[in-house]
Tab-separated table of C-alpha atoms in Angstrom:
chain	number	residue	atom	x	y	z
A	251	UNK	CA	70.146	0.520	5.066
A	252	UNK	CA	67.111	2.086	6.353
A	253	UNK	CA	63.923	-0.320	5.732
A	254	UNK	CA	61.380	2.242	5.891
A	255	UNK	CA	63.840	3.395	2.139
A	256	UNK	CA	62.766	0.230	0.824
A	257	UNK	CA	58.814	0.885	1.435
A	258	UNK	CA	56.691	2.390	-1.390
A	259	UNK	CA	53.383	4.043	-0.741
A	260	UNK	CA	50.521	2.313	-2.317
A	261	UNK	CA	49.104	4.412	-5.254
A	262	UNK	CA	46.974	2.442	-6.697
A	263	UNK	CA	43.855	4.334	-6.287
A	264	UNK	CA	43.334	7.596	-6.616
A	265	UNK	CA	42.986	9.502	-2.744
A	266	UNK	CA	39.817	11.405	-4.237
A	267	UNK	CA	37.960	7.936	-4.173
A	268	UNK	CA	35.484	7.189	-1.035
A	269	UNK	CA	37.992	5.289	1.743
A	270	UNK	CA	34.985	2.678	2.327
A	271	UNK	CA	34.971	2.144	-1.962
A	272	UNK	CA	38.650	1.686	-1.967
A	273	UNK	CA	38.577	-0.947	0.772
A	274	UNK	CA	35.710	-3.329	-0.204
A	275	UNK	CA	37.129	-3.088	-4.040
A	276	UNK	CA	40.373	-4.534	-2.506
A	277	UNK	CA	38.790	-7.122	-0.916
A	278	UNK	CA	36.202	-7.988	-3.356
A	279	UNK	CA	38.860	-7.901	-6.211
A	280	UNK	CA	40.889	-10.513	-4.096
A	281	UNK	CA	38.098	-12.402	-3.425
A	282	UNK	CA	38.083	-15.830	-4.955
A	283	UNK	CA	34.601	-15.799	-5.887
A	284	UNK	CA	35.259	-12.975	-7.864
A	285	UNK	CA	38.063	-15.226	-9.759
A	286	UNK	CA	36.467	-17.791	-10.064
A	287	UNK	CA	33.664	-16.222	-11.702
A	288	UNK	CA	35.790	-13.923	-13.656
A	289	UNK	CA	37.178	-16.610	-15.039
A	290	UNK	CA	34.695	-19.475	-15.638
A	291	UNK	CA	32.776	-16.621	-17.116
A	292	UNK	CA	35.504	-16.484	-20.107
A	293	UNK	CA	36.656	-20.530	-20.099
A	294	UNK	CA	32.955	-20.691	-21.199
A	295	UNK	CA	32.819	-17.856	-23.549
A	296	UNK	CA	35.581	-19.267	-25.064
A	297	UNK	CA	34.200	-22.495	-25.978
A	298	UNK	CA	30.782	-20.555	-26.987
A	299	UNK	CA	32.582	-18.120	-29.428
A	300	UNK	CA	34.507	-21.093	-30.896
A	301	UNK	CA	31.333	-23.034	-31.750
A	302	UNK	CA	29.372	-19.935	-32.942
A	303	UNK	CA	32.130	-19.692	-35.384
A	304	UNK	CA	31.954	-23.511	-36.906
A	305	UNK	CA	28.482	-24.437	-36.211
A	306	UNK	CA	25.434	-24.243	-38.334
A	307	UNK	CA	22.833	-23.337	-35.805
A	308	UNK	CA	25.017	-19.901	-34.514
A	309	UNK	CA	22.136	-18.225	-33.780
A	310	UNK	CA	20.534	-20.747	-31.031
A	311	UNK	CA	23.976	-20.665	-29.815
A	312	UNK	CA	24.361	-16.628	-29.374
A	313	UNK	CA	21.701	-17.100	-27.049
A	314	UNK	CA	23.839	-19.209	-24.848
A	315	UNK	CA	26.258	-16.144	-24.752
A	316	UNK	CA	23.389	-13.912	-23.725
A	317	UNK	CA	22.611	-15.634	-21.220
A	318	UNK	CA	25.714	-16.332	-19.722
A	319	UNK	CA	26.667	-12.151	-19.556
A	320	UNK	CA	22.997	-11.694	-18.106
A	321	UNK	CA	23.051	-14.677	-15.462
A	322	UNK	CA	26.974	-13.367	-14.493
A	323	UNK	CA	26.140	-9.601	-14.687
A	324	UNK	CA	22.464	-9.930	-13.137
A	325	UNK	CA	21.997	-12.208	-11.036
A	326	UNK	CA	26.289	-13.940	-9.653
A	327	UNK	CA	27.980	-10.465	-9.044
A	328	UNK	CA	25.009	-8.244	-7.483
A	329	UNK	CA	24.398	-11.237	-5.014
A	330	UNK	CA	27.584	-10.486	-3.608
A	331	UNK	CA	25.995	-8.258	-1.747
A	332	UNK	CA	23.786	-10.110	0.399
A	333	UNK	CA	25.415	-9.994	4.016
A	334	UNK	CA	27.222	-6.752	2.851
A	335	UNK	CA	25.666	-5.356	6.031
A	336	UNK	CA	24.434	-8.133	7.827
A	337	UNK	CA	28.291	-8.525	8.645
A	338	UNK	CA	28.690	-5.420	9.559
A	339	UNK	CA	26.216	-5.489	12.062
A	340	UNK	CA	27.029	-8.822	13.557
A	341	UNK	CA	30.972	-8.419	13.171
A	342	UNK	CA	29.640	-4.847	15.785
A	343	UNK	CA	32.016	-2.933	13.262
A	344	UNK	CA	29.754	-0.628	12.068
A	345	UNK	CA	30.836	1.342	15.590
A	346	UNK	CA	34.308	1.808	14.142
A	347	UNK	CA	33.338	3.284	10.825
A	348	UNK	CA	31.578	5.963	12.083
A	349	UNK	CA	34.433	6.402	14.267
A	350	UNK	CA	36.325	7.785	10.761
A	351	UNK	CA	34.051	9.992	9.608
A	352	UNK	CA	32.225	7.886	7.338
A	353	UNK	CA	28.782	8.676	7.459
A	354	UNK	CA	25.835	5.705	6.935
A	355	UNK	CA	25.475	6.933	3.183
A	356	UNK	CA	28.880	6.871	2.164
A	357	UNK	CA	29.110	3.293	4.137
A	358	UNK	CA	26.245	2.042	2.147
A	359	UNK	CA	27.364	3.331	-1.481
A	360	UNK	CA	31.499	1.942	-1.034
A	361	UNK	CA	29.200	-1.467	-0.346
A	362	UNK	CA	27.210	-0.864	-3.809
A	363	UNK	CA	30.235	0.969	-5.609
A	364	UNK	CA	32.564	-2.171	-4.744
A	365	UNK	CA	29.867	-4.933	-6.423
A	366	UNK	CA	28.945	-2.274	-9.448
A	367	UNK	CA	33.039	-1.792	-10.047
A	368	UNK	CA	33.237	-5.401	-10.135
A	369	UNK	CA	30.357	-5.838	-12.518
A	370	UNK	CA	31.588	-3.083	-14.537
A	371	UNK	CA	34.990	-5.136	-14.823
A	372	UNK	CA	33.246	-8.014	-16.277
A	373	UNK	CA	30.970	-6.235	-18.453
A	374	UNK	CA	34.314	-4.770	-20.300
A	375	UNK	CA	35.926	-7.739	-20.394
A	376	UNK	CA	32.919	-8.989	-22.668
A	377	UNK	CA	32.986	-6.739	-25.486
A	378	UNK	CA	35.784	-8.676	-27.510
A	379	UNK	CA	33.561	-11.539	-27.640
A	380	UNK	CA	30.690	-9.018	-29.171
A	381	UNK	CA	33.094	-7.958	-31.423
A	382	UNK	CA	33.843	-11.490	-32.985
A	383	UNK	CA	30.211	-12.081	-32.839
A	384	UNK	CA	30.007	-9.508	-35.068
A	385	UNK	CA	32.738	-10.416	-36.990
A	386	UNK	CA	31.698	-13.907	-37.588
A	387	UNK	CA	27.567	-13.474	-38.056
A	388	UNK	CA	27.162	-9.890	-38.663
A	389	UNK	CA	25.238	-8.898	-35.930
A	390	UNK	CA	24.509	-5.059	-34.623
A	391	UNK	CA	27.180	-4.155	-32.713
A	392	UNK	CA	26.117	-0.955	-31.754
A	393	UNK	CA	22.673	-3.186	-30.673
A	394	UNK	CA	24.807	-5.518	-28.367
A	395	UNK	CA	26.908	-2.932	-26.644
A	396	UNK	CA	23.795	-1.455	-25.984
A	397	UNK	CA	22.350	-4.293	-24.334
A	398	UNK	CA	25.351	-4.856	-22.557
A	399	UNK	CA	25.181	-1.473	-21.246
A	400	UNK	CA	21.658	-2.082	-20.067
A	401	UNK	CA	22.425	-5.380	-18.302
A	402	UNK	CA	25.056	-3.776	-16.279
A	403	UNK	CA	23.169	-1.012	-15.278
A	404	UNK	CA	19.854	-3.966	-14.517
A	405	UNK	CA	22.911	-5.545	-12.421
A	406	UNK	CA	23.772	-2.152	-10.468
A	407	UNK	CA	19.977	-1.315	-9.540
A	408	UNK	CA	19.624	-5.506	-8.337
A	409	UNK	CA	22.969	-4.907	-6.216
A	410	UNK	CA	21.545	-2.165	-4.499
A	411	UNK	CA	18.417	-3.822	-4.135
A	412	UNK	CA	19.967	-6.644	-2.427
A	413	UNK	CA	22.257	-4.372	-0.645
A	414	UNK	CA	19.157	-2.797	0.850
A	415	UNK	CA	17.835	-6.132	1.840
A	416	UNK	CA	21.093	-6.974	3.406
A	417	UNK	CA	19.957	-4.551	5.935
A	418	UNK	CA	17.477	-7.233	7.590
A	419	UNK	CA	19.109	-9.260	10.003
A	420	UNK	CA	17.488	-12.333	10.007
A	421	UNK	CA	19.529	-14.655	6.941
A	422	UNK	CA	16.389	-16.665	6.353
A	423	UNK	CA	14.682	-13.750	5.859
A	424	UNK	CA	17.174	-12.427	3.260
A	425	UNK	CA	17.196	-15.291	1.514
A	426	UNK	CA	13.691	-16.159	0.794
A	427	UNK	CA	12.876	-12.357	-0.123
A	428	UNK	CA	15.647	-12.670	-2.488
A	429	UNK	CA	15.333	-16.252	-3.652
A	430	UNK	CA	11.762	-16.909	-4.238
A	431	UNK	CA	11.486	-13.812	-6.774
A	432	UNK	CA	15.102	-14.853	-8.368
A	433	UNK	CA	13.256	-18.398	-8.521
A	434	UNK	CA	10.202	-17.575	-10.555
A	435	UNK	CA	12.528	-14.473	-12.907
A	436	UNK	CA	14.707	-17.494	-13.730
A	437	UNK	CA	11.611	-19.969	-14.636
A	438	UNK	CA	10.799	-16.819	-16.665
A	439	UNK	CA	13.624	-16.259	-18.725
A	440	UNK	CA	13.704	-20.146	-19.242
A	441	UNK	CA	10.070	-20.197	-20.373
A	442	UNK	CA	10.703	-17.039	-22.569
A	443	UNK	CA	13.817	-18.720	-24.248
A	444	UNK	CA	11.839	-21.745	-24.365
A	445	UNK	CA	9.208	-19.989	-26.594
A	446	UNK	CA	11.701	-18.119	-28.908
A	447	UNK	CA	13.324	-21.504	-29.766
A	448	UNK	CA	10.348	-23.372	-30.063
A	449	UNK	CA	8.186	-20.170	-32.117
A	450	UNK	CA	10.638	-19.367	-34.537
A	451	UNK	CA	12.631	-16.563	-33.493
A	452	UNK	CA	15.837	-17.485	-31.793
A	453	UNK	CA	17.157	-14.503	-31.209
A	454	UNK	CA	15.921	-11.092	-29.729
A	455	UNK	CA	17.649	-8.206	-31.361
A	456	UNK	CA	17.297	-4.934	-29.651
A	457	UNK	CA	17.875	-2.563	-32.784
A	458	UNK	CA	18.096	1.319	-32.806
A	459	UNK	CA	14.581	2.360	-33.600
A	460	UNK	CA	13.381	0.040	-30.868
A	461	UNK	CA	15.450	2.074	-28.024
A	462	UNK	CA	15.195	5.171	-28.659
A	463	UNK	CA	17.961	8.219	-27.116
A	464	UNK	CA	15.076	9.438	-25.142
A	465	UNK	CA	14.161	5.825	-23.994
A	466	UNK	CA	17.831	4.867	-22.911
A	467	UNK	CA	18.102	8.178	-20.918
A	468	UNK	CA	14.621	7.691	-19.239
A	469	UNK	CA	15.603	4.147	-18.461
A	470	UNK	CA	19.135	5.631	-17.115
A	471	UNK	CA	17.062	7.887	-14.677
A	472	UNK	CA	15.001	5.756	-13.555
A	473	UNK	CA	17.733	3.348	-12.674
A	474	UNK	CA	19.619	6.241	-11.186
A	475	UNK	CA	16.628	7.196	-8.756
A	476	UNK	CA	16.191	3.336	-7.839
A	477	UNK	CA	19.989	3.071	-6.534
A	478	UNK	CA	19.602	6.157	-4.598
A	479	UNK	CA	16.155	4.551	-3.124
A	480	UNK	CA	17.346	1.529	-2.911
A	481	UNK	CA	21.149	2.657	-0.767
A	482	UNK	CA	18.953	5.114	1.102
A	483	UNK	CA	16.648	2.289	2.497
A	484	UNK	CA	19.880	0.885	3.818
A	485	UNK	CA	21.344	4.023	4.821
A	486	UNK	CA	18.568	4.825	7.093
A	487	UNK	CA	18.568	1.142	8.950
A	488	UNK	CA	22.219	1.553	10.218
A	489	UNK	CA	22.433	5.565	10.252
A	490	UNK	CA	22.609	6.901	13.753
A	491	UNK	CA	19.305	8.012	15.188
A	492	UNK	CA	20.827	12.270	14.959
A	493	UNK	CA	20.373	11.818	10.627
A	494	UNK	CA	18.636	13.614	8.688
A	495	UNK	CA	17.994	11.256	5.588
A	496	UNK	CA	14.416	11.885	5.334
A	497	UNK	CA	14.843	15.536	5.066
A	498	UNK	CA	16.390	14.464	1.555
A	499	UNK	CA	15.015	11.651	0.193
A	500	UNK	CA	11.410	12.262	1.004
A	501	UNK	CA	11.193	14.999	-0.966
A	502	UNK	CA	12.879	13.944	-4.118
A	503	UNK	CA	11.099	10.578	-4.098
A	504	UNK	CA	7.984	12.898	-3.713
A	505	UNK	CA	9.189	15.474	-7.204
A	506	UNK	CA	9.906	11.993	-8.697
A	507	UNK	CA	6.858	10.446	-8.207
A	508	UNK	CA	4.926	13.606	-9.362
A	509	UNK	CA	6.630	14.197	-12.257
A	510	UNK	CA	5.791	10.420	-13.409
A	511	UNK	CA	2.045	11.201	-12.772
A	512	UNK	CA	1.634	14.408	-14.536
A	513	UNK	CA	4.021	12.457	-17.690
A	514	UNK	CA	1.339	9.933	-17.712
A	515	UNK	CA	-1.439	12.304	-17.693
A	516	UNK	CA	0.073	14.590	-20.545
A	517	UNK	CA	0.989	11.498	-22.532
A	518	UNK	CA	-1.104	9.033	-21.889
A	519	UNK	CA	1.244	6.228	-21.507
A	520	UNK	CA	0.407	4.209	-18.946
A	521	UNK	CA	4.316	3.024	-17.992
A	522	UNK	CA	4.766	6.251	-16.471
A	523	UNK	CA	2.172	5.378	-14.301
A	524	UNK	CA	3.788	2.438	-13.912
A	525	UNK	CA	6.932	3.687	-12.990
A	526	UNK	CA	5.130	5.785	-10.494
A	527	UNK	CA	3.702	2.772	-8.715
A	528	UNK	CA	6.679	1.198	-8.725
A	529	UNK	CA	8.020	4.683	-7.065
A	530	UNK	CA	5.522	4.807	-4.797
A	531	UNK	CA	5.850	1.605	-3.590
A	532	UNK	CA	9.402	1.791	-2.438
A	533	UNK	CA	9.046	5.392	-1.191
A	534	UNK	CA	6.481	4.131	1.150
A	535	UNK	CA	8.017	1.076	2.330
A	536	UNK	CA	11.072	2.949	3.217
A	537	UNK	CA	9.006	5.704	5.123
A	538	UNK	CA	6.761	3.159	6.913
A	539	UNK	CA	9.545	0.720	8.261
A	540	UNK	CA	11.471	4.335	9.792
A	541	UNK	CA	11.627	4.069	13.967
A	542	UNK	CA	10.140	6.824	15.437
A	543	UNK	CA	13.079	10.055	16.202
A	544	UNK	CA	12.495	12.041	19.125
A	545	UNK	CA	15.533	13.945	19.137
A	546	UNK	CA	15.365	17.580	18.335
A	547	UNK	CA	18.002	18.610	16.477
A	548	UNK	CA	16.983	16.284	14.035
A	549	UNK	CA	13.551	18.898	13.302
A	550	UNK	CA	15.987	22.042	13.898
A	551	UNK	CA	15.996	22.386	10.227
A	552	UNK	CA	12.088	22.486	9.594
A	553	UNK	CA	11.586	24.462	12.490
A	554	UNK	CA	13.646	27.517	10.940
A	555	UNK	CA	11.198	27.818	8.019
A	556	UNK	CA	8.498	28.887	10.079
A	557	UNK	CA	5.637	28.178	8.568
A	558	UNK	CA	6.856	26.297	5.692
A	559	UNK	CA	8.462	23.948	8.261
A	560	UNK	CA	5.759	23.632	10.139
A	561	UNK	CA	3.426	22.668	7.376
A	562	UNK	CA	6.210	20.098	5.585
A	563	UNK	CA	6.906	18.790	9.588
A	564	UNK	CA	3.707	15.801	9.243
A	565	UNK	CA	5.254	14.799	5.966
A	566	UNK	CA	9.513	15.017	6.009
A	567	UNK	CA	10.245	14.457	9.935
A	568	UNK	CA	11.365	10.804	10.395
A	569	UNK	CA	9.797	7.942	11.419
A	570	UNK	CA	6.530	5.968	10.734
A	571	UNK	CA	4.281	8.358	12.138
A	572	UNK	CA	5.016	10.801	8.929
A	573	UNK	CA	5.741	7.970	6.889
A	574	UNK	CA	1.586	6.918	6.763
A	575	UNK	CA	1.032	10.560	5.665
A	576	UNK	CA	3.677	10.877	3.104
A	577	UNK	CA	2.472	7.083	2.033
A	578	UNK	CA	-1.303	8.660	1.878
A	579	UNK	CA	-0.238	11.688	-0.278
A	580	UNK	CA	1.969	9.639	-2.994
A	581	UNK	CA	-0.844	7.071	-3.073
A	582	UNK	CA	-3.712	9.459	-4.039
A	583	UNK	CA	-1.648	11.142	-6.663
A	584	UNK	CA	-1.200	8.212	-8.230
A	585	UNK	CA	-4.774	6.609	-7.954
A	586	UNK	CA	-5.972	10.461	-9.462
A	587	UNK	CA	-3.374	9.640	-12.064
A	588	UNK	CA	-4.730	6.209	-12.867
A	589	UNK	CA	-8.279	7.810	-12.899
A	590	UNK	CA	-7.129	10.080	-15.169
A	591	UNK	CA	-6.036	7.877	-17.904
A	592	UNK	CA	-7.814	4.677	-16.805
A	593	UNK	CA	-10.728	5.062	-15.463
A	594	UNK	CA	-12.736	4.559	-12.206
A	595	UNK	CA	-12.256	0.861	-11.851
A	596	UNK	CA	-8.214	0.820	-12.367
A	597	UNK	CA	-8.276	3.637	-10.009
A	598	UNK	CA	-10.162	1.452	-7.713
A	599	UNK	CA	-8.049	-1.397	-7.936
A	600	UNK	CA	-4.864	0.475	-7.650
A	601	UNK	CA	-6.552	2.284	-4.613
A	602	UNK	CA	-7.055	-1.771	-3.078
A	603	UNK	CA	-3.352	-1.993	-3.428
A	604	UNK	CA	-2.194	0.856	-1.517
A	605	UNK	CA	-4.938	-0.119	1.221
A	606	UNK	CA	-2.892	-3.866	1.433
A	607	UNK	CA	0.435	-1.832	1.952
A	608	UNK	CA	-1.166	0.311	4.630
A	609	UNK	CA	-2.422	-2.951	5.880
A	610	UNK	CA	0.839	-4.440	6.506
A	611	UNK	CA	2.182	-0.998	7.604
A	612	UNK	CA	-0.048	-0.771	10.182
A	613	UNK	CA	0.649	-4.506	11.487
A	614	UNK	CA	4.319	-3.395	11.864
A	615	UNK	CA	4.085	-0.627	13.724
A	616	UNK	CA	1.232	-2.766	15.898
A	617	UNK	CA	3.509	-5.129	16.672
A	618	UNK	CA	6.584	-3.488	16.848
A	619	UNK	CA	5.839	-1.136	19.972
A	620	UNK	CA	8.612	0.976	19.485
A	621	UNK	CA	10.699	-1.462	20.942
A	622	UNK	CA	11.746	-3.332	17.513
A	623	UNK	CA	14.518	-1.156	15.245
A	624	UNK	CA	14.553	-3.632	12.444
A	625	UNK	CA	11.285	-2.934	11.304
A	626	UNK	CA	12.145	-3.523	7.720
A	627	UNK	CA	12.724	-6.827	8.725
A	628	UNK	CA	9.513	-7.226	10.676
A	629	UNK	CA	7.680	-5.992	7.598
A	630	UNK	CA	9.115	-8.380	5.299
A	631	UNK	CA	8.142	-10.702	7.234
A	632	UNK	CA	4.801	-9.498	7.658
A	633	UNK	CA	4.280	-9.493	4.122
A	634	UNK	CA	4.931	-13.083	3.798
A	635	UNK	CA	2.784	-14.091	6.281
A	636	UNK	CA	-0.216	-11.897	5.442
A	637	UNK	CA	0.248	-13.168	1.580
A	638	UNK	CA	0.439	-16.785	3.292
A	639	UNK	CA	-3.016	-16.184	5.495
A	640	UNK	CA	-4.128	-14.415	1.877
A	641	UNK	CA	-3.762	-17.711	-0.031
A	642	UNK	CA	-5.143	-19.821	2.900
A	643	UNK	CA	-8.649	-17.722	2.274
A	644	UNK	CA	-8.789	-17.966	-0.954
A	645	UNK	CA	-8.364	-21.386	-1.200
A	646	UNK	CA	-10.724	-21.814	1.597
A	647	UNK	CA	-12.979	-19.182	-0.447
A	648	UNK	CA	-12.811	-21.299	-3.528
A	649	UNK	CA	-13.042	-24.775	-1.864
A	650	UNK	CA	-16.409	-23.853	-0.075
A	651	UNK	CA	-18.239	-22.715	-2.335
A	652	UNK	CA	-19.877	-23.988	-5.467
A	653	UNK	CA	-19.472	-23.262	-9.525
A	654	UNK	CA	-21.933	-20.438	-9.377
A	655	UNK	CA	-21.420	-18.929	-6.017
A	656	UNK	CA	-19.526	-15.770	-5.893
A	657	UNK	CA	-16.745	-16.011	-3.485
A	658	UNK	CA	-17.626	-12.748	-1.281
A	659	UNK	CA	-15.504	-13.637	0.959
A	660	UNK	CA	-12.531	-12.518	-0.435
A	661	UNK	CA	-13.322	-9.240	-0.025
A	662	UNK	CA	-12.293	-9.384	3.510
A	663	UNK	CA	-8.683	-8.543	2.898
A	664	UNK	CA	-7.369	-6.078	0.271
A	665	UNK	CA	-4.489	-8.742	-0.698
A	666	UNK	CA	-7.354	-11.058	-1.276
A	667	UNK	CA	-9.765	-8.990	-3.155
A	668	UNK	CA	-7.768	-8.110	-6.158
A	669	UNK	CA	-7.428	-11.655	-7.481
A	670	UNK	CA	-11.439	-12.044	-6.663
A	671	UNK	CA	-12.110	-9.414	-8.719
A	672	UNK	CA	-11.000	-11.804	-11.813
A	673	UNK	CA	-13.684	-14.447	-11.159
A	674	UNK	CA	-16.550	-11.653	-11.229
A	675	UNK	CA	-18.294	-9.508	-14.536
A	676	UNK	CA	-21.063	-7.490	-14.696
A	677	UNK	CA	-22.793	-5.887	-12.060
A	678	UNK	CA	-21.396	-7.828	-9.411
A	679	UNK	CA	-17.977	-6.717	-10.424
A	680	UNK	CA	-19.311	-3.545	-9.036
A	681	UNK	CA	-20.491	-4.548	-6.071
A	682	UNK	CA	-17.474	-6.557	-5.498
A	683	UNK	CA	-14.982	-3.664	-5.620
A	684	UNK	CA	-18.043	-1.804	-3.544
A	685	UNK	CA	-17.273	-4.354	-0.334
A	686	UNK	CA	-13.778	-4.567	-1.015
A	687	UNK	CA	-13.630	-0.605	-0.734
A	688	UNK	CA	-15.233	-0.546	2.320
A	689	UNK	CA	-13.689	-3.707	3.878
């Protein structure tokens, strides 16, 4: 008998898939933490369903299930991916991928497809207990699916968040960027659930009138233009130094963050603006943590457009160097957008913000030398300790001076001056933001 007979090929996904998605699916769906977490998840659903059913108070109890499908689909699963290239890098396999073809994007999304898959799994498996939620208390179920929906796809954007950060080598480093703002969003949700029991209204129903179509497909943008951010901040930290990632993502973070600011000026909402803080803010982050590129086929494609090229060159060529431009040119359109709808003094204030950004930009790239390629983590870290120094002055500010001094000098440092501005009025509000502008 011939044993290779007795061998079946393995057909359980489709060849069309990504290689990199099929293999870290495999090993994330036999991972035990998945399991476990699959099924604790449901031992505890079960018992919840069972006492919505019998108890009185079903509706303090729902919130229980809530919280549960958030805390597994938002915050368990997309940590998963926290050394999802931290390993790589350390294991030195990231060689051997590239070796098949795989390029650093395609790398980076099987890492984000594999955790989203997963979270996807467990946000199906949930629906039977919305359905005998509805069946026993009547609730919306077109509502809950909804919000189901939404928390996987808040659960998808966090995973590639975290998937981004898992670029930084340093594991301290990942886990205080990632734990101190998954400390204070959990003391949130507690305080907010808090107040719901406490005011009255135990549950929060997210009904049809309240989410609009237009609303769920802006919020399913959005969250599709923060995974590509996100994945293409990782991409471009363990992408050989020949890519050409800016060439793409530059300019559609740049069409992104324009169309946000001429939305908010039409409309007059000021979430768009928001949005395109929020937008601007990553974009630059990403372009001012880039190492400098000095090889030249990677500006062989600007070159050919002549003058075009040679125009968009200072802005899309990669590295730091065109990253502070790019950063300048997103920032002003949104602090004319602000203007616009505002006034002068948000404008001001937002214009303070970008200055501490550029602040911290420019300590990287000090202190880096060229000689540093993990500048994103050098710039994480570099936030936290200009924040630190930040609080140190202030409380020095504050401590030195009396009940009707005015604590001037906070506006030494643009981190410093935007909290300062609260303990002013009048017309030394104005000459506060005055300082702080030219400080």
């Amino acid at each position: 008998m011939n044993p290779a007979a007795t061998l079946t090929p393995l057909n359980d996904f489709s060849d069309r898939l990504s290689p990199m998605v099929v293999k870290e699916l495999r090993q994330g769906l036999r991972a035990r933490g998945f399991g476990a977490l699959l099924l604790g998840t449901h031992l505890l659903l079960i018992i919840i369903t069972l006492m919505t059913g019998s108890a009185s108070n079903a509706e303090e109890i729902r919130w229980m299930l809530d919280g549960l499908a958030t805390l597994a689909l938002c915050i368990l699963l997309p940590l998963r991916g926290f050394s999802a290239l931290a390993d790589e890098v350390r294991l030195n396999t990231l060689d051997m991928l590239v070796l098949t073809r795989l390029s650093a994007g395609r790398i980076v999304f099987g890492k984000w497809a594999s955790i989203s898959a997963q979270t996807l799994l467990i946000a199906v498996s949930l629906m039977p207990y919305i359905v005998a939620r509805y069946v026993f208390g009547g609730s919306d179920l077109f509502s809950d699916l909804t919000v189901l929906g939404l928390k996987w796809l808040l659960g998808s954007v966090i995973a590639a968040a975290i998937v981004a950060i898992s670029a930084v080598k340093q594991p301290w480093l990942r886990s205080l960027v990632i734990g101190v703002p998954l400390f204070f969003s959990t003391f949130g949700i507690f305080g907010l659930f808090m107040a719901m029991s406490f005011g009255g209204s135990s549950r929060m129903s997210v009904s049809g009138p309240t989410v609009s179509n237009l609303m769920l497909l802006l919020i399913c943008a959005g969250a599709v233009w923060a995974v590509f951010a996100f994945l293409s901040i990782a991409a471009t930290r363990i992408a050989p130094a020949a890519s050409r990632l800016s060439l793409i993502k530059r300019p559609i973070h740049t069409i992104t963050l324009l169309a946000l600011v001429l939305s908010g000026i039409f409309s007059g909402q000021v979430v768009f603006l928001a949005a395109a803080v929020f937008v601007a803010c990553i974009a630059s982050i990403d372009a001012l943590t880039e190492p400098l590129n000095s090889i030249p086929s990677v500006y062989v494609p600007l070159y050919r457009r002549g003058l075009l090229g040679a125009l968009l060159t200072p802005l899309l060529a990669p590295g730091w160097a065109s990253g502070f431009a790019l950063s300048f040119i997103l920032g002003l359109c949104v602090i004319a957008g602000i203007g616009v709808v505002e006034g002068l003094e948000d404008a001001t204030l937002s214009g303070i913000g970008a200055c501490a950004l550029w602040m911290v930009g420019t300590l990287v790239c000090v202190f880096s030398k060229g000689r540093s390629q993990d500048m994103l983590g050098l710039f994480v870290g570099m936030t936290l300790l200009v924040y630190l120094l930040s609080a140190m002055l202030g409380l020095v500010s504050y401590g030195t001076l009396g009940s009707d001094d005015l604590p001037w000098l906070l506006c030494l440092l643009p981190t410093t001056a935007i909290p300062g501005i609260s303990s002013v009025s009048g017309d030394t509000k104005n000459t506060f933001l005055v300082l702080s502008c030219l400080f």
